[in-house]
mmCIF file with all atom_site columns, C-alpha atoms in Angstrom:
data_model
loop_
_atom_site.group_PDB
_atom_site.id
_atom_site.type_symbol
_atom_site.label_atom_id
_atom_site.label_alt_id
_atom_site.label_comp_id
_atom_site.label_asym_id
_atom_site.label_entity_id
_atom_site.label_seq_id
_atom_site.pdbx_PDB_ins_code
_atom_site.Cartn_x
_atom_site.Cartn_y
_atom_site.Cartn_z
_atom_site.occupancy
_atom_site.B_iso_or_equiv
_atom_site.pdbx_formal_charge
_atom_site.auth_seq_id
_atom_site.auth_comp_id
_atom_site.auth_asym_id
_atom_site.auth_atom_id
_atom_site.pdbx_PDB_model_num
ATOM 1   C CA . PHE A 1 1   ? 5.429  -36.913 3.431   1.00 55.00 ? 1   PHE A CA 1
ATOM 2   C CA . ALA A 1 2   ? 4.949  -33.272 2.603   1.00 63.00 ? 2   ALA A CA 1
ATOM 3   C CA . GLY A 1 3   ? 4.257  -31.891 6.000   1.00 69.00 ? 3   GLY A CA 1
ATOM 4   C CA . ASP A 1 4   ? 1.609  -29.339 6.883   1.00 84.00 ? 4   ASP A CA 1
ATOM 5   C CA . ALA A 1 5   ? -0.461 -28.317 3.855   1.00 87.00 ? 5   ALA A CA 1
ATOM 6   C CA . PHE A 1 6   ? -1.123 -24.825 5.218   1.00 91.00 ? 6   PHE A CA 1
ATOM 7   C CA . TYR A 1 7   ? 2.606  -24.243 5.596   1.00 91.00 ? 7   TYR A CA 1
ATOM 8   C CA . LEU A 1 8   ? 3.183  -25.177 1.972   1.00 91.00 ? 8   LEU A CA 1
ATOM 9   C CA . ILE A 1 9   ? 0.338  -23.057 0.719   1.00 92.00 ? 9   ILE A CA 1
ATOM 10  C CA . ASN A 1 10  ? 1.644  -20.055 2.739   1.00 94.00 ? 10  ASN A CA 1
ATOM 11  C CA . LEU A 1 11  ? 5.171  -20.737 1.422   1.00 93.00 ? 11  LEU A CA 1
ATOM 12  C CA . PHE A 1 12  ? 3.936  -20.866 -2.179  1.00 94.00 ? 12  PHE A CA 1
ATOM 13  C CA . ILE A 1 13  ? 2.019  -17.571 -1.794  1.00 95.00 ? 13  ILE A CA 1
ATOM 14  C CA . GLN A 1 14  ? 4.901  -15.929 -0.002  1.00 95.00 ? 14  GLN A CA 1
ATOM 15  C CA . GLY A 1 15  ? 7.385  -17.126 -2.705  1.00 92.00 ? 15  GLY A CA 1
ATOM 16  C CA . CYS A 1 16  ? 5.152  -15.781 -5.496  1.00 93.00 ? 16  CYS A CA 1
ATOM 17  C CA . GLY A 1 17  ? 4.822  -12.490 -3.695  1.00 95.00 ? 17  GLY A CA 1
ATOM 18  C CA . TYR A 1 18  ? 8.576  -12.145 -3.223  1.00 93.00 ? 18  TYR A CA 1
ATOM 19  C CA . HIS A 1 19  ? 9.104  -12.997 -6.824  1.00 91.00 ? 19  HIS A CA 1
ATOM 20  C CA . ILE A 1 20  ? 6.704  -10.298 -7.982  1.00 94.00 ? 20  ILE A CA 1
ATOM 21  C CA . GLN A 1 21  ? 8.003  -7.758  -5.456  1.00 95.00 ? 21  GLN A CA 1
ATOM 22  C CA . TRP A 1 22  ? 11.698 -8.167  -6.410  1.00 91.00 ? 22  TRP A CA 1
ATOM 23  C CA . PHE A 1 23  ? 11.386 -9.085  -10.090 1.00 90.00 ? 23  PHE A CA 1
ATOM 24  C CA . PHE A 1 24  ? 12.213 -5.742  -11.666 1.00 88.00 ? 24  PHE A CA 1
ATOM 25  C CA . GLU A 1 25  ? 14.859 -4.726  -9.168  1.00 85.00 ? 25  GLU A CA 1
ATOM 26  C CA . LEU A 1 26  ? 16.769 -7.984  -9.539  1.00 79.00 ? 26  LEU A CA 1
ATOM 27  C CA . THR A 1 27  ? 16.283 -8.160  -13.304 1.00 79.00 ? 27  THR A CA 1
ATOM 28  C CA . PHE A 1 28  ? 17.780 -4.763  -13.966 1.00 79.00 ? 28  PHE A CA 1
ATOM 29  C CA . SER A 1 29  ? 20.389 -4.707  -11.260 1.00 76.00 ? 29  SER A CA 1
ATOM 30  C CA . THR A 1 30  ? 23.812 -4.900  -12.856 1.00 73.00 ? 30  THR A CA 1
ATOM 31  C CA . GLN A 1 31  ? 25.683 -3.402  -9.904  1.00 73.00 ? 31  GLN A CA 1
ATOM 32  C CA . ALA A 1 32  ? 27.296 -0.843  -12.228 1.00 75.00 ? 32  ALA A CA 1
ATOM 33  C CA . PHE A 1 33  ? 28.841 1.218   -9.456  1.00 76.00 ? 33  PHE A CA 1
ATOM 34  C CA . GLU A 1 34  ? 30.303 -1.824  -7.742  1.00 71.00 ? 34  GLU A CA 1
ATOM 35  C CA . GLN A 1 35  ? 31.810 -3.046  -10.991 1.00 69.00 ? 35  GLN A CA 1
ATOM 36  C CA . GLU A 1 36  ? 33.572 0.314   -11.406 1.00 73.00 ? 36  GLU A CA 1
ATOM 37  C CA . GLY A 1 37  ? 35.003 0.083   -7.906  1.00 69.00 ? 37  GLY A CA 1
ATOM 38  C CA . PHE A 1 38  ? 32.569 2.443   -6.117  1.00 74.00 ? 38  PHE A CA 1
ATOM 39  C CA . TYR A 1 39  ? 31.621 0.132   -3.292  1.00 69.00 ? 39  TYR A CA 1
ATOM 40  C CA . ASP A 1 40  ? 31.411 0.590   0.441   1.00 67.00 ? 40  ASP A CA 1
ATOM 41  C CA . LEU A 1 41  ? 34.066 -1.424  2.293   1.00 66.00 ? 41  LEU A CA 1
ATOM 42  C CA . THR A 1 42  ? 32.099 -1.018  5.522   1.00 68.00 ? 42  THR A CA 1
ATOM 43  C CA . ASP A 1 43  ? 29.226 -2.819  3.761   1.00 68.00 ? 43  ASP A CA 1
ATOM 44  C CA . GLY A 1 44  ? 31.398 -5.878  3.249   1.00 66.00 ? 44  GLY A CA 1
ATOM 45  C CA . SER A 1 45  ? 31.850 -5.330  -0.512  1.00 66.00 ? 45  SER A CA 1
ATOM 46  C CA . THR A 1 46  ? 35.111 -6.333  -2.075  1.00 67.00 ? 46  THR A CA 1
ATOM 47  C CA . ASP A 1 47  ? 36.855 -6.380  -5.421  1.00 67.00 ? 47  ASP A CA 1
ATOM 48  C CA . GLU A 1 48  ? 36.123 -10.090 -5.624  1.00 70.00 ? 48  GLU A CA 1
ATOM 49  C CA . GLN A 1 49  ? 32.355 -9.483  -5.667  1.00 67.00 ? 49  GLN A CA 1
ATOM 50  C CA . ALA A 1 50  ? 32.639 -6.952  -8.467  1.00 63.00 ? 50  ALA A CA 1
ATOM 51  C CA . SER A 1 51  ? 34.696 -9.296  -10.669 1.00 68.00 ? 51  SER A CA 1
ATOM 52  C CA . TRP A 1 52  ? 32.355 -12.169 -9.875  1.00 69.00 ? 52  TRP A CA 1
ATOM 53  C CA . MET A 1 53  ? 29.312 -10.128 -11.007 1.00 66.00 ? 53  MET A CA 1
ATOM 54  C CA . SER A 1 54  ? 30.870 -9.177  -14.337 1.00 65.00 ? 54  SER A CA 1
ATOM 55  C CA . GLY A 1 55  ? 32.192 -12.684 -15.002 1.00 69.00 ? 55  GLY A CA 1
ATOM 56  C CA . TRP A 1 56  ? 28.902 -14.336 -14.081 1.00 72.00 ? 56  TRP A CA 1
ATOM 57  C CA . THR A 1 57  ? 26.907 -11.981 -16.327 1.00 69.00 ? 57  THR A CA 1
ATOM 58  C CA . ILE A 1 58  ? 29.167 -12.683 -19.308 1.00 73.00 ? 58  ILE A CA 1
ATOM 59  C CA . PHE A 1 59  ? 28.991 -16.417 -18.569 1.00 77.00 ? 59  PHE A CA 1
ATOM 60  C CA . TYR A 1 60  ? 25.143 -16.326 -18.558 1.00 80.00 ? 60  TYR A CA 1
ATOM 61  C CA . TRP A 1 61  ? 25.000 -14.328 -21.763 1.00 80.00 ? 61  TRP A CA 1
ATOM 62  C CA . ALA A 1 62  ? 27.325 -16.805 -23.481 1.00 84.00 ? 62  ALA A CA 1
ATOM 63  C CA . TRP A 1 63  ? 25.320 -19.715 -22.079 1.00 86.00 ? 63  TRP A CA 1
ATOM 64  C CA . TRP A 1 64  ? 21.988 -18.406 -23.390 1.00 86.00 ? 64  TRP A CA 1
ATOM 65  C CA . ILE A 1 65  ? 23.403 -17.405 -26.789 1.00 91.00 ? 65  ILE A CA 1
ATOM 66  C CA . ALA A 1 66  ? 24.969 -20.861 -27.222 1.00 93.00 ? 66  ALA A CA 1
ATOM 67  C CA . TRP A 1 67  ? 21.835 -22.806 -26.201 1.00 92.00 ? 67  TRP A CA 1
ATOM 68  C CA . ALA A 1 68  ? 19.192 -20.540 -27.836 1.00 93.00 ? 68  ALA A CA 1
ATOM 69  C CA . PRO A 1 69  ? 19.325 -22.217 -31.307 1.00 94.00 ? 69  PRO A CA 1
ATOM 70  C CA . PHE A 1 70  ? 18.994 -25.688 -29.858 1.00 95.00 ? 70  PHE A CA 1
ATOM 71  C CA . VAL A 1 71  ? 16.159 -24.788 -27.577 1.00 92.00 ? 71  VAL A CA 1
ATOM 72  C CA . GLY A 1 72  ? 14.359 -22.861 -30.264 1.00 91.00 ? 72  GLY A CA 1
ATOM 73  C CA . ILE A 1 73  ? 14.588 -25.785 -32.709 1.00 94.00 ? 73  ILE A CA 1
ATOM 74  C CA . PHE A 1 74  ? 13.426 -28.253 -30.084 1.00 92.00 ? 74  PHE A CA 1
ATOM 75  C CA . ILE A 1 75  ? 10.395 -26.144 -29.065 1.00 90.00 ? 75  ILE A CA 1
ATOM 76  C CA . ALA A 1 76  ? 9.538  -25.526 -32.746 1.00 90.00 ? 76  ALA A CA 1
ATOM 77  C CA . GLN A 1 77  ? 9.576  -29.232 -33.469 1.00 92.00 ? 77  GLN A CA 1
ATOM 78  C CA . ILE A 1 78  ? 7.433  -30.287 -30.551 1.00 89.00 ? 78  ILE A CA 1
ATOM 79  C CA . SER A 1 79  ? 4.975  -27.392 -31.154 1.00 89.00 ? 79  SER A CA 1
ATOM 80  C CA . GLU A 1 80  ? 4.322  -28.065 -34.786 1.00 90.00 ? 80  GLU A CA 1
ATOM 81  C CA . GLY A 1 81  ? 0.602  -28.100 -35.544 1.00 92.00 ? 81  GLY A CA 1
ATOM 82  C CA . ARG A 1 82  ? -0.453 -26.577 -32.198 1.00 92.00 ? 82  ARG A CA 1
ATOM 83  C CA . THR A 1 83  ? -2.312 -23.370 -31.649 1.00 93.00 ? 83  THR A CA 1
ATOM 84  C CA . VAL A 1 84  ? -0.812 -20.302 -29.940 1.00 91.00 ? 84  VAL A CA 1
ATOM 85  C CA . ARG A 1 85  ? -2.895 -21.032 -26.869 1.00 93.00 ? 85  ARG A CA 1
ATOM 86  C CA . GLU A 1 86  ? -1.624 -24.604 -26.670 1.00 93.00 ? 86  GLU A CA 1
ATOM 87  C CA . PHE A 1 87  ? 1.913  -23.431 -27.226 1.00 90.00 ? 87  PHE A CA 1
ATOM 88  C CA . ILE A 1 88  ? 1.793  -20.850 -24.407 1.00 90.00 ? 88  ILE A CA 1
ATOM 89  C CA . MET A 1 89  ? 0.113  -23.299 -21.981 1.00 91.00 ? 89  MET A CA 1
ATOM 90  C CA . GLY A 1 90  ? 2.364  -26.231 -22.856 1.00 89.00 ? 90  GLY A CA 1
ATOM 91  C CA . ASN A 1 91  ? 5.695  -24.389 -22.958 1.00 88.00 ? 91  ASN A CA 1
ATOM 92  C CA . MET A 1 92  ? 5.304  -21.568 -20.494 1.00 89.00 ? 92  MET A CA 1
ATOM 93  C CA . VAL A 1 93  ? 2.435  -21.885 -18.025 1.00 92.00 ? 93  VAL A CA 1
ATOM 94  C CA . VAL A 1 94  ? 2.390  -25.587 -17.142 1.00 93.00 ? 94  VAL A CA 1
ATOM 95  C CA . PRO A 1 95  ? 6.184  -26.001 -16.711 1.00 92.00 ? 95  PRO A CA 1
ATOM 96  C CA . THR A 1 96  ? 6.355  -22.842 -14.607 1.00 92.00 ? 96  THR A CA 1
ATOM 97  C CA . LEU A 1 97  ? 3.535  -24.011 -12.321 1.00 93.00 ? 97  LEU A CA 1
ATOM 98  C CA . PHE A 1 98  ? 4.980  -27.549 -12.076 1.00 95.00 ? 98  PHE A CA 1
ATOM 99  C CA . THR A 1 99  ? 8.463  -26.230 -11.215 1.00 95.00 ? 99  THR A CA 1
ATOM 100 C CA . SER A 1 100 ? 7.074  -23.736 -8.703  1.00 93.00 ? 100 SER A CA 1
ATOM 101 C CA . LEU A 1 101 ? 4.988  -26.402 -6.944  1.00 93.00 ? 101 LEU A CA 1
ATOM 102 C CA . TRP A 1 102 ? 7.910  -28.931 -6.992  1.00 93.00 ? 102 TRP A CA 1
ATOM 103 C CA . LEU A 1 103 ? 10.361 -26.460 -5.454  1.00 93.00 ? 103 LEU A CA 1
ATOM 104 C CA . THR A 1 104 ? 7.763  -25.261 -2.946  1.00 93.00 ? 104 THR A CA 1
ATOM 105 C CA . ILE A 1 105 ? 7.058  -28.823 -1.751  1.00 91.00 ? 105 ILE A CA 1
ATOM 106 C CA . PHE A 1 106 ? 10.540 -30.267 -1.680  1.00 91.00 ? 106 PHE A CA 1
ATOM 107 C CA . GLY A 1 107 ? 12.419 -27.096 -0.854  1.00 91.00 ? 107 GLY A CA 1
ATOM 108 C CA . GLY A 1 108 ? 9.893  -26.084 1.740   1.00 90.00 ? 108 GLY A CA 1
ATOM 109 C CA . VAL A 1 109 ? 9.863  -29.422 3.479   1.00 89.00 ? 109 VAL A CA 1
ATOM 110 C CA . GLY A 1 110 ? 13.694 -29.553 3.410   1.00 87.00 ? 110 GLY A CA 1
ATOM 111 C CA . LEU A 1 111 ? 13.933 -26.070 4.798   1.00 88.00 ? 111 LEU A CA 1
ATOM 112 C CA . TRP A 1 112 ? 11.296 -26.802 7.417   1.00 88.00 ? 112 TRP A CA 1
ATOM 113 C CA . ASN A 1 113 ? 13.213 -29.920 8.552   1.00 85.00 ? 113 ASN A CA 1
ATOM 114 C CA . GLU A 1 114 ? 16.479 -27.987 8.731   1.00 83.00 ? 114 GLU A CA 1
ATOM 115 C CA . LEU A 1 115 ? 15.033 -25.132 10.733  1.00 84.00 ? 115 LEU A CA 1
ATOM 116 C CA . ALA A 1 116 ? 13.142 -27.546 13.058  1.00 84.00 ? 116 ALA A CA 1
ATOM 117 C CA . SER A 1 117 ? 16.255 -29.539 13.729  1.00 82.00 ? 117 SER A CA 1
ATOM 118 C CA . ILE A 1 118 ? 18.231 -26.430 14.573  1.00 76.00 ? 118 ILE A CA 1
ATOM 119 C CA . GLN A 1 119 ? 15.392 -25.196 16.788  1.00 78.00 ? 119 GLN A CA 1
ATOM 120 C CA . ASN A 1 120 ? 15.243 -28.563 18.551  1.00 78.00 ? 120 ASN A CA 1
ATOM 121 C CA . GLY A 1 121 ? 19.001 -28.721 19.035  1.00 77.00 ? 121 GLY A CA 1
ATOM 122 C CA . VAL A 1 122 ? 19.585 -31.591 16.659  1.00 76.00 ? 122 VAL A CA 1
ATOM 123 C CA . SER A 1 123 ? 23.078 -31.607 15.129  1.00 68.00 ? 123 SER A CA 1
ATOM 124 C CA . CYS A 1 124 ? 24.486 -33.743 12.377  1.00 65.00 ? 124 CYS A CA 1
ATOM 125 C CA . ASP A 1 125 ? 28.204 -33.457 12.931  1.00 62.00 ? 125 ASP A CA 1
ATOM 126 C CA . SER A 1 126 ? 30.325 -36.567 13.083  1.00 53.00 ? 126 SER A CA 1
ATOM 127 C CA . THR A 1 127 ? 30.489 -36.646 16.902  1.00 54.00 ? 127 THR A CA 1
ATOM 128 C CA . THR A 1 128 ? 26.718 -36.727 17.176  1.00 53.00 ? 128 THR A CA 1
ATOM 129 C CA . ILE A 1 129 ? 26.437 -39.549 14.654  1.00 49.00 ? 129 ILE A CA 1
ATOM 130 C CA . SER A 1 130 ? 28.981 -41.704 16.414  1.00 47.00 ? 130 SER A CA 1
ATOM 131 C CA . THR A 1 131 ? 27.583 -41.162 19.895  1.00 48.00 ? 131 THR A CA 1
ATOM 132 C CA . SER A 1 132 ? 23.860 -41.128 19.028  1.00 50.00 ? 132 SER A CA 1
ATOM 133 C CA . ASP A 1 133 ? 23.490 -44.839 18.200  1.00 54.00 ? 133 ASP A CA 1
ATOM 134 C CA . PRO A 1 134 ? 26.472 -47.109 18.913  1.00 55.00 ? 134 PRO A CA 1
ATOM 135 C CA . ASP A 1 135 ? 24.611 -50.124 17.458  1.00 56.00 ? 135 ASP A CA 1
ATOM 136 C CA . MET A 1 136 ? 24.176 -48.442 14.073  1.00 53.00 ? 136 MET A CA 1
ATOM 137 C CA . PRO A 1 137 ? 25.859 -50.666 11.418  1.00 57.00 ? 137 PRO A CA 1
ATOM 138 C CA . ASN A 1 138 ? 28.874 -49.207 9.550   1.00 55.00 ? 138 ASN A CA 1
ATOM 139 C CA . THR A 1 139 ? 29.198 -46.232 11.877  1.00 56.00 ? 139 THR A CA 1
ATOM 140 C CA . THR A 1 140 ? 32.978 -46.085 11.421  1.00 58.00 ? 140 THR A CA 1
ATOM 141 C CA . TRP A 1 141 ? 32.703 -46.301 7.634   1.00 56.00 ? 141 TRP A CA 1
ATOM 142 C CA . PHE A 1 142 ? 30.024 -43.596 7.577   1.00 55.00 ? 142 PHE A CA 1
ATOM 143 C CA . ILE A 1 143 ? 32.012 -41.184 9.769   1.00 56.00 ? 143 ILE A CA 1
ATOM 144 C CA . THR A 1 144 ? 35.198 -41.782 7.744   1.00 57.00 ? 144 THR A CA 1
ATOM 145 C CA . THR A 1 145 ? 33.567 -41.170 4.383   1.00 56.00 ? 145 THR A CA 1
ATOM 146 C CA . SER A 1 146 ? 31.555 -38.139 5.496   1.00 55.00 ? 146 SER A CA 1
ATOM 147 C CA . ALA A 1 147 ? 34.581 -36.529 7.088   1.00 51.00 ? 147 ALA A CA 1
ATOM 148 C CA . THR A 1 148 ? 36.707 -36.870 3.880   1.00 50.00 ? 148 THR A CA 1
ATOM 149 C CA . GLU A 1 149 ? 34.195 -35.082 1.660   1.00 47.00 ? 149 GLU A CA 1
#
């Protein structure tokens, strides 16, 4: 199901390392020069990227400000009567570890499958589906619905 355990362990360690390595740079990067129009066209930067960055930042601020009271009340209600240690473990450490492991396993296996299929020359376009197995039931329906999406 989950593939090679050593691959997943290496992926988890590498992901944690990248997160630690890039945390401060990505946290404090607001692309101030790009937002003011000082970007390098030879780099592939455009006006669209600068407007996206400013709009996305404002959207996230508004999102967090709007949801902060609800999340705060919810966490306060479920944490009533617990110690600080229990609060930190139950609301910060355990969910973070669970999410990290979940994304490592499912994202890592999905990425491995995608890269392995590309490396092995497996394609999933509609012509491959229709010619790969002519006895597959509902082939016409599947190709029609997948091509319209």
